[in-house]
Amino acid sequence: MGTITIEQIDLIMERANVTYGEAKAALEQTSGDVVEALLLLEKDQKLKAKTISNQSQAKSEKITSFIEKLNATSFIMRKKTHTFVDIPLSVAIILVICTFHISIVGLLLSLLFGIKIEFKGENEVAEKINSTIDSINK
């Protein structure tokens, strides 16, 4: 193993934008060869960047999938055969957030006048919401 100097460590730290410990470890792994240490650190940084990119892509796909499920689920308010509201759940959530106080009053009035609130969809979002509502009603 070659002698590792502080100048080599400083050079690696500056060029590769790494910490002292990372620079020293890279030099130790490459027996003091500065060029090999830089190549090693560059390879590690590319792997880290690729991992971060894959993780962010996976999160983005999960969010997109969740929004699609919300759009495929309908929020319905009806009394017997008359339907008052039939909109995608995503729109209903946005409306509730933007008009919170009015929405709460409207929901309470709908319950008072016997208007049934339903969630329809061919996915687990609708099933979970309906099962939660059914358990509350029991």
PDB file of N, CA, C and O in Angstrom, residues 55-127:
ATOM      1  N   GLN A  55     -35.818   5.296  -7.007  1.00  0.00           N
ATOM      2  CA  GLN A  55     -36.728   5.477  -5.881  1.00  0.00           C
ATOM      3  C   GLN A  55     -37.745   6.573  -6.172  1.00  0.00           C
ATOM      4  O   GLN A  55     -38.927   6.421  -5.882  1.00  0.00           O
ATOM      5  N   SER A  56     -37.302   7.686  -6.754  1.00  0.00           N
ATOM      6  CA  SER A  56     -38.228   8.773  -7.058  1.00  0.00           C
ATOM      7  C   SER A  56     -39.201   8.371  -8.155  1.00  0.00           C
ATOM      8  O   SER A  56     -40.368   8.760  -8.129  1.00  0.00           O
ATOM      9  N   GLN A  57     -38.742   7.560  -9.109  1.00  0.00           N
ATOM     10  CA  GLN A  57     -39.639   7.075 -10.152  1.00  0.00           C
ATOM     11  C   GLN A  57     -40.699   6.148  -9.565  1.00  0.00           C
ATOM     12  O   GLN A  57     -41.869   6.216  -9.937  1.00  0.00           O
ATOM     13  N   ALA A  58     -40.303   5.301  -8.630  1.00  0.00           N
ATOM     14  CA  ALA A  58     -41.259   4.398  -7.987  1.00  0.00           C
ATOM     15  C   ALA A  58     -42.304   5.191  -7.203  1.00  0.00           C
ATOM     16  O   ALA A  58     -43.500   4.864  -7.239  1.00  0.00           O
ATOM     17  N   LYS A  59     -41.879   6.236  -6.487  1.00  0.00           N
ATOM     18  CA  LYS A  59     -42.821   7.077  -5.746  1.00  0.00           C
ATOM     19  C   LYS A  59     -43.777   7.772  -6.704  1.00  0.00           C
ATOM     20  O   LYS A  59     -44.980   7.869  -6.429  1.00  0.00           O
ATOM     21  N   SER A  60     -43.253   8.268  -7.810  1.00  0.00           N
ATOM     22  CA  SER A  60     -44.080   8.937  -8.804  1.00  0.00           C
ATOM     23  C   SER A  60     -45.132   7.988  -9.374  1.00  0.00           C
ATOM     24  O   SER A  60     -46.294   8.371  -9.554  1.00  0.00           O
ATOM     25  N   GLU A  61     -44.743   6.741  -9.629  1.00  0.00           N
ATOM     26  CA  GLU A  61     -45.691   5.753 -10.143  1.00  0.00           C
ATOM     27  C   GLU A  61     -46.771   5.431  -9.115  1.00  0.00           C
ATOM     28  O   GLU A  61     -47.937   5.256  -9.467  1.00  0.00           O
ATOM     29  N   LYS A  62     -46.400   5.372  -7.832  1.00  0.00           N
ATOM     30  CA  LYS A  62     -47.385   5.112  -6.786  1.00  0.00           C
ATOM     31  C   LYS A  62     -48.397   6.246  -6.692  1.00  0.00           C
ATOM     32  O   LYS A  62     -49.596   6.010  -6.547  1.00  0.00           O
ATOM     33  N   ILE A  63     -47.912   7.478  -6.762  1.00  0.00           N
ATOM     34  CA  ILE A  63     -48.803   8.643  -6.691  1.00  0.00           C
ATOM     35  C   ILE A  63     -49.741   8.661  -7.889  1.00  0.00           C
ATOM     36  O   ILE A  63     -50.953   8.881  -7.741  1.00  0.00           O
ATOM     37  N   THR A  64     -49.198   8.411  -9.072  1.00  0.00           N
ATOM     38  CA  THR A  64     -50.020   8.384 -10.284  1.00  0.00           C
ATOM     39  C   THR A  64     -51.079   7.297 -10.194  1.00  0.00           C
ATOM     40  O   THR A  64     -52.249   7.522 -10.538  1.00  0.00           O
ATOM     41  N   SER A  65     -50.697   6.137  -9.710  1.00  0.00           N
ATOM     42  CA  SER A  65     -51.636   5.024  -9.557  1.00  0.00           C
ATOM     43  C   SER A  65     -52.746   5.381  -8.570  1.00  0.00           C
ATOM     44  O   SER A  65     -53.922   5.093  -8.820  1.00  0.00           O
ATOM     45  N   PHE A  66     -52.383   6.019  -7.466  1.00  0.00           N
ATOM     46  CA  PHE A  66     -53.373   6.414  -6.461  1.00  0.00           C
ATOM     47  C   PHE A  66     -54.351   7.435  -7.037  1.00  0.00           C
ATOM     48  O   PHE A  66     -55.572   7.329  -6.825  1.00  0.00           O
ATOM     49  N   ILE A  67     -53.860   8.404  -7.792  1.00  0.00           N
ATOM     50  CA  ILE A  67     -54.731   9.417  -8.399  1.00  0.00           C
ATOM     51  C   ILE A  67     -55.672   8.770  -9.417  1.00  0.00           C
ATOM     52  O   ILE A  67     -56.852   9.111  -9.500  1.00  0.00           O
ATOM     53  N   GLU A  68     -55.147   7.807 -10.183  1.00  0.00           N
ATOM     54  CA  GLU A  68     -56.001   7.097 -11.141  1.00  0.00           C
ATOM     55  C   GLU A  68     -57.109   6.329 -10.422  1.00  0.00           C
ATOM     56  O   GLU A  68     -58.246   6.282 -10.896  1.00  0.00           O
ATOM     57  N   LYS A  69     -56.772   5.739  -9.274  1.00  0.00           N
ATOM     58  CA  LYS A  69     -57.790   5.021  -8.498  1.00  0.00           C
ATOM     59  C   LYS A  69     -58.845   5.982  -7.960  1.00  0.00           C
ATOM     60  O   LYS A  69     -60.033   5.650  -7.926  1.00  0.00           O
ATOM     61  N   LEU A  70     -58.407   7.170  -7.523  1.00  0.00           N
ATOM     62  CA  LEU A  70     -59.372   8.168  -7.051  1.00  0.00           C
ATOM     63  C   LEU A  70     -60.293   8.603  -8.186  1.00  0.00           C
ATOM     64  O   LEU A  70     -61.503   8.775  -7.986  1.00  0.00           O
ATOM     65  N   ASN A  71     -59.714   8.797  -9.377  1.00  0.00           N
ATOM     66  CA  ASN A  71     -60.523   9.212 -10.525  1.00  0.00           C
ATOM     67  C   ASN A  71     -61.495   8.121 -10.960  1.00  0.00           C
ATOM     68  O   ASN A  71     -62.553   8.419 -11.511  1.00  0.00           O
ATOM     69  N   ALA A  72     -61.139   6.861 -10.732  1.00  0.00           N
ATOM     70  CA  ALA A  72     -62.002   5.744 -11.122  1.00  0.00           C
ATOM     71  C   ALA A  72     -63.081   5.455 -10.077  1.00  0.00           C
ATOM     72  O   ALA A  72     -63.960   4.626 -10.311  1.00  0.00           O
ATOM     73  N   THR A  73     -63.020   6.131  -8.947  1.00  0.00           N
ATOM     74  CA  THR A  73     -64.000   5.946  -7.879  1.00  0.00           C
ATOM     75  C   THR A  73     -64.955   7.134  -7.880  1.00  0.00           C
ATOM     76  O   THR A  73     -64.526   8.278  -7.946  1.00  0.00           O
ATOM     77  N   SER A  74     -66.240   6.858  -7.812  1.00  0.00           N
ATOM     78  CA  SER A  74     -67.242   7.928  -7.833  1.00  0.00           C
ATOM     79  C   SER A  74     -67.764   8.209  -6.433  1.00  0.00           C
ATOM     80  O   SER A  74     -67.986   7.293  -5.644  1.00  0.00           O
ATOM     81  N   PHE A  75     -67.972   9.494  -6.161  1.00  0.00           N
ATOM     82  CA  PHE A  75     -68.621   9.961  -4.933  1.00  0.00           C
ATOM     83  C   PHE A  75     -70.054  10.291  -5.332  1.00  0.00           C
ATOM     84  O   PHE A  75     -70.291  11.160  -6.172  1.00  0.00           O
ATOM     85  N   ILE A  76     -71.007   9.580  -4.728  1.00  0.00           N
ATOM     86  CA  ILE A  76     -72.411   9.734  -5.129  1.00  0.00           C
ATOM     87  C   ILE A  76     -73.256  10.079  -3.913  1.00  0.00           C
ATOM     88  O   ILE A  76     -73.135   9.458  -2.860  1.00  0.00           O
ATOM     89  N   MET A  77     -74.126  11.081  -4.092  1.00  0.00           N
ATOM     90  CA  MET A  77     -75.112  11.444  -3.071  1.00  0.00           C
ATOM     91  C   MET A  77     -76.479  11.298  -3.720  1.00  0.00           C
ATOM     92  O   MET A  77     -76.760  11.949  -4.727  1.00  0.00           O
ATOM     93  N   ARG A  78     -77.312  10.408  -3.149  1.00  0.00           N
ATOM     94  CA  ARG A  78     -78.638  10.180  -3.742  1.00  0.00           C
ATOM     95  C   ARG A  78     -79.674   9.885  -2.668  1.00  0.00           C
ATOM     96  O   ARG A  78     -79.336   9.445  -1.576  1.00  0.00           O
ATOM     97  N   LYS A  79     -80.904  10.129  -3.055  1.00  0.00           N
ATOM     98  CA  LYS A  79     -82.042   9.787  -2.199  1.00  0.00           C
ATOM     99  C   LYS A  79     -83.029   9.028  -3.081  1.00  0.00           C
ATOM    100  O   LYS A  79     -83.539   9.565  -4.057  1.00  0.00           O
ATOM    101  N   LYS A  80     -83.207   7.760  -2.753  1.00  0.00           N
ATOM    102  CA  LYS A  80     -84.030   6.838  -3.530  1.00  0.00           C
ATOM    103  C   LYS A  80     -83.536   6.810  -4.981  1.00  0.00           C
ATOM    104  O   LYS A  80     -82.452   6.338  -5.241  1.00  0.00           O
ATOM    105  N   THR A  81     -84.318   7.323  -5.929  1.00  0.00           N
ATOM    106  CA  THR A  81     -83.910   7.261  -7.338  1.00  0.00           C
ATOM    107  C   THR A  81     -83.289   8.559  -7.843  1.00  0.00           C
ATOM    108  O   THR A  81     -82.781   8.604  -8.954  1.00  0.00           O
ATOM    109  N   HIS A  82     -83.325   9.605  -7.039  1.00  0.00           N
ATOM    110  CA  HIS A  82     -82.788  10.896  -7.465  1.00  0.00           C
ATOM    111  C   HIS A  82     -81.322  11.042  -7.037  1.00  0.00           C
ATOM    112  O   HIS A  82     -81.013  10.943  -5.848  1.00  0.00           O
ATOM    113  N   THR A  83     -80.457  11.291  -8.001  1.00  0.00           N
ATOM    114  CA  THR A  83     -79.030  11.481  -7.718  1.00  0.00           C
ATOM    115  C   THR A  83     -78.729  12.974  -7.696  1.00  0.00           C
ATOM    116  O   THR A  83     -78.982  13.689  -8.663  1.00  0.00           O
ATOM    117  N   PHE A  84     -78.172  13.452  -6.582  1.00  0.00           N
ATOM    118  CA  PHE A  84     -77.819  14.857  -6.436  1.00  0.00           C
ATOM    119  C   PHE A  84     -76.397  15.139  -6.913  1.00  0.00           C
ATOM    120  O   PHE A  84     -76.145  16.154  -7.543  1.00  0.00           O
ATOM    121  N   VAL A  85     -75.468  14.249  -6.570  1.00  0.00           N
ATOM    122  CA  VAL A  85     -74.060  14.433  -6.912  1.00  0.00           C
ATOM    123  C   VAL A  85     -73.490  13.102  -7.383  1.00  0.00           C
ATOM    124  O   VAL A  85     -73.717  12.074  -6.755  1.00  0.00           O
ATOM    125  N   ASP A  86     -72.759  13.131  -8.494  1.00  0.00           N
ATOM    126  CA  ASP A  86     -72.043  11.950  -8.987  1.00  0.00           C
ATOM    127  C   ASP A  86     -70.774  12.459  -9.668  1.00  0.00           C
ATOM    128  O   ASP A  86     -70.779  12.808 -10.850  1.00  0.00           O
ATOM    129  N   ILE A  87     -69.700  12.553  -8.886  1.00  0.00           N
ATOM    130  CA  ILE A  87     -68.430  13.091  -9.392  1.00  0.00           C
ATOM    131  C   ILE A  87     -67.281  12.165  -8.996  1.00  0.00           C
ATOM    132  O   ILE A  87     -67.412  11.373  -8.067  1.00  0.00           O
ATOM    133  N   PRO A  88     -66.143  12.273  -9.695  1.00  0.00           N
ATOM    134  CA  PRO A  88     -64.977  11.474  -9.282  1.00  0.00           C
ATOM    135  C   PRO A  88     -64.551  11.846  -7.864  1.00  0.00           C
ATOM    136  O   PRO A  88     -64.672  13.003  -7.440  1.00  0.00           O
ATOM    137  N   LEU A  89     -64.049  10.868  -7.137  1.00  0.00           N
ATOM    138  CA  LEU A  89     -63.644  11.084  -5.742  1.00  0.00           C
ATOM    139  C   LEU A  89     -62.546  12.134  -5.638  1.00  0.00           C
ATOM    140  O   LEU A  89     -62.518  12.912  -4.685  1.00  0.00           O
ATOM    141  N   SER A  90     -61.649  12.190  -6.611  1.00  0.00           N
ATOM    142  CA  SER A  90     -60.573  13.190  -6.575  1.00  0.00           C
ATOM    143  C   SER A  90     -61.147  14.603  -6.596  1.00  0.00           C
ATOM    144  O   SER A  90     -60.679  15.481  -5.863  1.00  0.00           O
ATOM    145  N   VAL A  91     -62.177  14.831  -7.404  1.00  0.00           N
ATOM    146  CA  VAL A  91     -62.830  16.148  -7.464  1.00  0.00           C
ATOM    147  C   VAL A  91     -63.531  16.439  -6.142  1.00  0.00           C
ATOM    148  O   VAL A  91     -63.467  17.565  -5.625  1.00  0.00           O
ATOM    149  N   ALA A  92     -64.190  15.426  -5.580  1.00  0.00           N
ATOM    150  CA  ALA A  92     -64.880  15.612  -4.301  1.00  0.00           C
ATOM    151  C   ALA A  92     -63.899  15.998  -3.198  1.00  0.00           C
ATOM    152  O   ALA A  92     -64.190  16.882  -2.381  1.00  0.00           O
ATOM    153  N   ILE A  93     -62.742  15.356  -3.176  1.00  0.00           N
ATOM    154  CA  ILE A  93     -61.733  15.674  -2.155  1.00  0.00           C
ATOM    155  C   ILE A  93     -61.247  17.103  -2.315  1.00  0.00           C
ATOM    156  O   ILE A  93     -61.127  17.846  -1.336  1.00  0.00           O
ATOM    157  N   ILE A  94     -61.001  17.515  -3.549  1.00  0.00           N
ATOM    158  CA  ILE A  94     -60.547  18.893  -3.797  1.00  0.00           C
ATOM    159  C   ILE A  94     -61.618  19.888  -3.370  1.00  0.00           C
ATOM    160  O   ILE A  94     -61.317  20.907  -2.733  1.00  0.00           O
ATOM    161  N   LEU A  95     -62.873  19.594  -3.682  1.00  0.00           N
ATOM    162  CA  LEU A  95     -63.964  20.487  -3.274  1.00  0.00           C
ATOM    163  C   LEU A  95     -64.083  20.576  -1.759  1.00  0.00           C
ATOM    164  O   LEU A  95     -64.303  21.665  -1.215  1.00  0.00           O
ATOM    165  N   VAL A  96     -63.960  19.450  -1.076  1.00  0.00           N
ATOM    166  CA  VAL A  96     -64.042  19.462   0.390  1.00  0.00           C
ATOM    167  C   VAL A  96     -62.902  20.286   0.973  1.00  0.00           C
ATOM    168  O   VAL A  96     -63.100  21.062   1.916  1.00  0.00           O
ATOM    169  N   ILE A  97     -61.720  20.162   0.419  1.00  0.00           N
ATOM    170  CA  ILE A  97     -60.570  20.923   0.925  1.00  0.00           C
ATOM    171  C   ILE A  97     -60.764  22.415   0.681  1.00  0.00           C
ATOM    172  O   ILE A  97     -60.517  23.234   1.565  1.00  0.00           O
ATOM    173  N   CYS A  98     -61.218  22.776  -0.520  1.00  0.00           N
ATOM    174  CA  CYS A  98     -61.363  24.197  -0.871  1.00  0.00           C
ATOM    175  C   CYS A  98     -62.558  24.864  -0.189  1.00  0.00           C
ATOM    176  O   CYS A  98     -62.533  26.075   0.046  1.00  0.00           O
ATOM    177  N   THR A  99     -63.593  24.094   0.086  1.00  0.00           N
ATOM    178  CA  THR A  99     -64.805  24.665   0.696  1.00  0.00           C
ATOM    179  C   THR A  99     -65.154  23.871   1.950  1.00  0.00           C
ATOM    180  O   THR A  99     -66.283  23.386   2.087  1.00  0.00           O
ATOM    181  N   PHE A 100     -64.222  23.764   2.848  1.00  0.00           N
ATOM    182  CA  PHE A 100     -64.347  22.875   4.000  1.00  0.00           C
ATOM    183  C   PHE A 100     -65.613  23.129   4.815  1.00  0.00           C
ATOM    184  O   PHE A 100     -66.389  22.216   5.062  1.00  0.00           O
ATOM    185  N   HIS A 101     -65.847  24.374   5.235  1.00  0.00           N
ATOM    186  CA  HIS A 101     -66.987  24.667   6.102  1.00  0.00           C
ATOM    187  C   HIS A 101     -68.314  24.410   5.393  1.00  0.00           C
ATOM    188  O   HIS A 101     -69.248  23.847   5.974  1.00  0.00           O
ATOM    189  N   ILE A 102     -68.405  24.805   4.157  1.00  0.00           N
ATOM    190  CA  ILE A 102     -69.629  24.589   3.387  1.00  0.00           C
ATOM    191  C   ILE A 102     -69.859  23.093   3.176  1.00  0.00           C
ATOM    192  O   ILE A 102     -70.986  22.609   3.271  1.00  0.00           O
ATOM    193  N   SER A 103     -68.782  22.368   2.914  1.00  0.00           N
ATOM    194  CA  SER A 103     -68.887  20.922   2.688  1.00  0.00           C
ATOM    195  C   SER A 103     -69.377  20.200   3.930  1.00  0.00           C
ATOM    196  O   SER A 103     -70.226  19.293   3.837  1.00  0.00           O
ATOM    197  N   ILE A 104     -68.861  20.567   5.085  1.00  0.00           N
ATOM    198  CA  ILE A 104     -69.286  19.935   6.333  1.00  0.00           C
ATOM    199  C   ILE A 104     -70.775  20.189   6.579  1.00  0.00           C
ATOM    200  O   ILE A 104     -71.527  19.264   6.916  1.00  0.00           O
ATOM    201  N   VAL A 105     -71.215  21.427   6.374  1.00  0.00           N
ATOM    202  CA  VAL A 105     -72.631  21.752   6.552  1.00  0.00           C
ATOM    203  C   VAL A 105     -73.471  20.958   5.554  1.00  0.00           C
ATOM    204  O   VAL A 105     -74.512  20.387   5.905  1.00  0.00           O
ATOM    205  N   GLY A 106     -73.008  20.889   4.301  1.00  0.00           N
ATOM    206  CA  GLY A 106     -73.738  20.137   3.274  1.00  0.00           C
ATOM    207  C   GLY A 106     -73.832  18.656   3.598  1.00  0.00           C
ATOM    208  O   GLY A 106     -74.882  18.043   3.425  1.00  0.00           O
ATOM    209  N   LEU A 107     -72.741  18.072   4.085  1.00  0.00           N
ATOM    210  CA  LEU A 107     -72.754  16.655   4.457  1.00  0.00           C
ATOM    211  C   LEU A 107     -73.692  16.392   5.637  1.00  0.00           C
ATOM    212  O   LEU A 107     -74.430  15.409   5.654  1.00  0.00           O
ATOM    213  N   LEU A 108     -73.668  17.278   6.625  1.00  0.00           N
ATOM    214  CA  LEU A 108     -74.566  17.118   7.776  1.00  0.00           C
ATOM    215  C   LEU A 108     -76.029  17.256   7.360  1.00  0.00           C
ATOM    216  O   LEU A 108     -76.887  16.487   7.819  1.00  0.00           O
ATOM    217  N   LEU A 109     -76.323  18.219   6.486  1.00  0.00           N
ATOM    218  CA  LEU A 109     -77.696  18.387   5.997  1.00  0.00           C
ATOM    219  C   LEU A 109     -78.138  17.170   5.183  1.00  0.00           C
ATOM    220  O   LEU A 109     -79.290  16.743   5.278  1.00  0.00           O
ATOM    221  N   SER A 110     -77.221  16.621   4.402  1.00  0.00           N
ATOM    222  CA  SER A 110     -77.582  15.437   3.606  1.00  0.00           C
ATOM    223  C   SER A 110     -77.916  14.259   4.511  1.00  0.00           C
ATOM    224  O   SER A 110     -78.851  13.505   4.240  1.00  0.00           O
ATOM    225  N   LEU A 111     -77.183  14.099   5.589  1.00  0.00           N
ATOM    226  CA  LEU A 111     -77.489  13.026   6.538  1.00  0.00           C
ATOM    227  C   LEU A 111     -78.823  13.283   7.238  1.00  0.00           C
ATOM    228  O   LEU A 111     -79.596  12.364   7.483  1.00  0.00           O
ATOM    229  N   LEU A 112     -79.073  14.549   7.545  1.00  0.00           N
ATOM    230  CA  LEU A 112     -80.315  14.933   8.216  1.00  0.00           C
ATOM    231  C   LEU A 112     -81.540  14.648   7.340  1.00  0.00           C
ATOM    232  O   LEU A 112     -82.574  14.202   7.828  1.00  0.00           O
ATOM    233  N   PHE A 113     -81.419  14.877   6.033  1.00  0.00           N
ATOM    234  CA  PHE A 113     -82.536  14.682   5.113  1.00  0.00           C
ATOM    235  C   PHE A 113     -82.551  13.297   4.476  1.00  0.00           C
ATOM    236  O   PHE A 113     -83.314  13.043   3.546  1.00  0.00           O
ATOM    237  N   GLY A 114     -81.704  12.386   4.962  1.00  0.00           N
ATOM    238  CA  GLY A 114     -81.738  11.004   4.495  1.00  0.00           C
ATOM    239  C   GLY A 114     -81.109  10.762   3.141  1.00  0.00           C
ATOM    240  O   GLY A 114     -81.453   9.810   2.455  1.00  0.00           O
ATOM    241  N   ILE A 115     -80.202  11.632   2.743  1.00  0.00           N
ATOM    242  CA  ILE A 115     -79.507  11.444   1.471  1.00  0.00           C
ATOM    243  C   ILE A 115     -78.350  10.486   1.712  1.00  0.00           C
ATOM    244  O   ILE A 115     -77.543  10.685   2.618  1.00  0.00           O
ATOM    245  N   LYS A 116     -78.289   9.436   0.903  1.00  0.00           N
ATOM    246  CA  LYS A 116     -77.280   8.396   1.073  1.00  0.00           C
ATOM    247  C   LYS A 116     -75.996   8.779   0.324  1.00  0.00           C
ATOM    248  O   LYS A 116     -76.045   9.240  -0.813  1.00  0.00           O
ATOM    249  N   ILE A 117     -74.868   8.566   0.983  1.00  0.00           N
ATOM    250  CA  ILE A 117     -73.564   8.827   0.377  1.00  0.00           C
ATOM    251  C   ILE A 117     -72.945   7.477   0.019  1.00  0.00           C
ATOM    252  O   ILE A 117     -72.829   6.592   0.862  1.00  0.00           O
ATOM    253  N   GLU A 118     -72.554   7.341  -1.250  1.00  0.00           N
ATOM    254  CA  GLU A 118     -71.982   6.090  -1.737  1.00  0.00           C
ATOM    255  C   GLU A 118     -70.654   6.358  -2.432  1.00  0.00           C
ATOM    256  O   GLU A 118     -70.421   7.444  -2.954  1.00  0.00           O
ATOM    257  N   PHE A 119     -69.840   5.332  -2.466  1.00  0.00           N
ATOM    258  CA  PHE A 119     -68.588   5.364  -3.217  1.00  0.00           C
ATOM    259  C   PHE A 119     -68.581   4.148  -4.124  1.00  0.00           C
ATOM    260  O   PHE A 119     -68.672   3.022  -3.642  1.00  0.00           O
ATOM    261  N   LYS A 120     -68.521   4.371  -5.427  1.00  0.00           N
ATOM    262  CA  LYS A 120     -68.536   3.259  -6.376  1.00  0.00           C
ATOM    263  C   LYS A 120     -67.249   3.253  -7.174  1.00  0.00           C
ATOM    264  O   LYS A 120     -66.773   4.297  -7.618  1.00  0.00           O
ATOM    265  N   GLY A 121     -66.730   2.057  -7.341  1.00  0.00           N
ATOM    266  CA  GLY A 121     -65.520   1.894  -8.138  1.00  0.00           C
ATOM    267  C   GLY A 121     -65.073   0.452  -8.105  1.00  0.00           C
ATOM    268  O   GLY A 121     -65.409  -0.290  -7.178  1.00  0.00           O
ATOM    269  N   GLU A 122     -64.334   0.061  -9.097  1.00  0.00           N
ATOM    270  CA  GLU A 122     -63.825  -1.300  -9.197  1.00  0.00           C
ATOM    271  C   GLU A 122     -62.393  -1.370  -8.681  1.00  0.00           C
ATOM    272  O   GLU A 122     -61.500  -1.865  -9.359  1.00  0.00           O
ATOM    273  N   ASN A 123     -62.148  -0.842  -7.498  1.00  0.00           N
ATOM    274  CA  ASN A 123     -60.798  -0.873  -6.929  1.00  0.00           C
ATOM    275  C   ASN A 123     -60.881  -0.910  -5.415  1.00  0.00           C
ATOM    276  O   ASN A 123     -61.953  -0.790  -4.832  1.00  0.00           O
ATOM    277  N   GLU A 124     -59.717  -1.071  -4.792  1.00  0.00           N
ATOM    278  CA  GLU A 124     -59.690  -1.214  -3.339  1.00  0.00           C
ATOM    279  C   GLU A 124     -59.993   0.082  -2.594  1.00  0.00           C
ATOM    280  O   GLU A 124     -60.359   0.044  -1.426  1.00  0.00           O
ATOM    281  N   VAL A 125     -59.879   1.229  -3.249  1.00  0.00           N
ATOM    282  CA  VAL A 125     -60.184   2.499  -2.582  1.00  0.00           C
ATOM    283  C   VAL A 125     -61.661   2.530  -2.211  1.00  0.00           C
ATOM    284  O   VAL A 125     -62.026   2.812  -1.065  1.00  0.00           O
ATOM    285  N   ALA A 126     -62.514   2.233  -3.169  1.00  0.00           N
ATOM    286  CA  ALA A 126     -63.959   2.232  -2.910  1.00  0.00           C
ATOM    287  C   ALA A 126     -64.325   1.175  -1.873  1.00  0.00           C
ATOM    288  O   ALA A 126     -65.145   1.427  -0.986  1.00  0.00           O
ATOM    289  N   GLU A 127     -63.704   0.003  -1.980  1.00  0.00           N
ATOM    290  CA  GLU A 127     -63.998  -1.071  -1.028  1.00  0.00           C
ATOM    291  C   GLU A 127     -63.619  -0.678   0.396  1.00  0.00           C
ATOM    292  O   GLU A 127     -64.373  -0.932   1.334  1.00  0.00           O
TER     293      GLU A 127
END
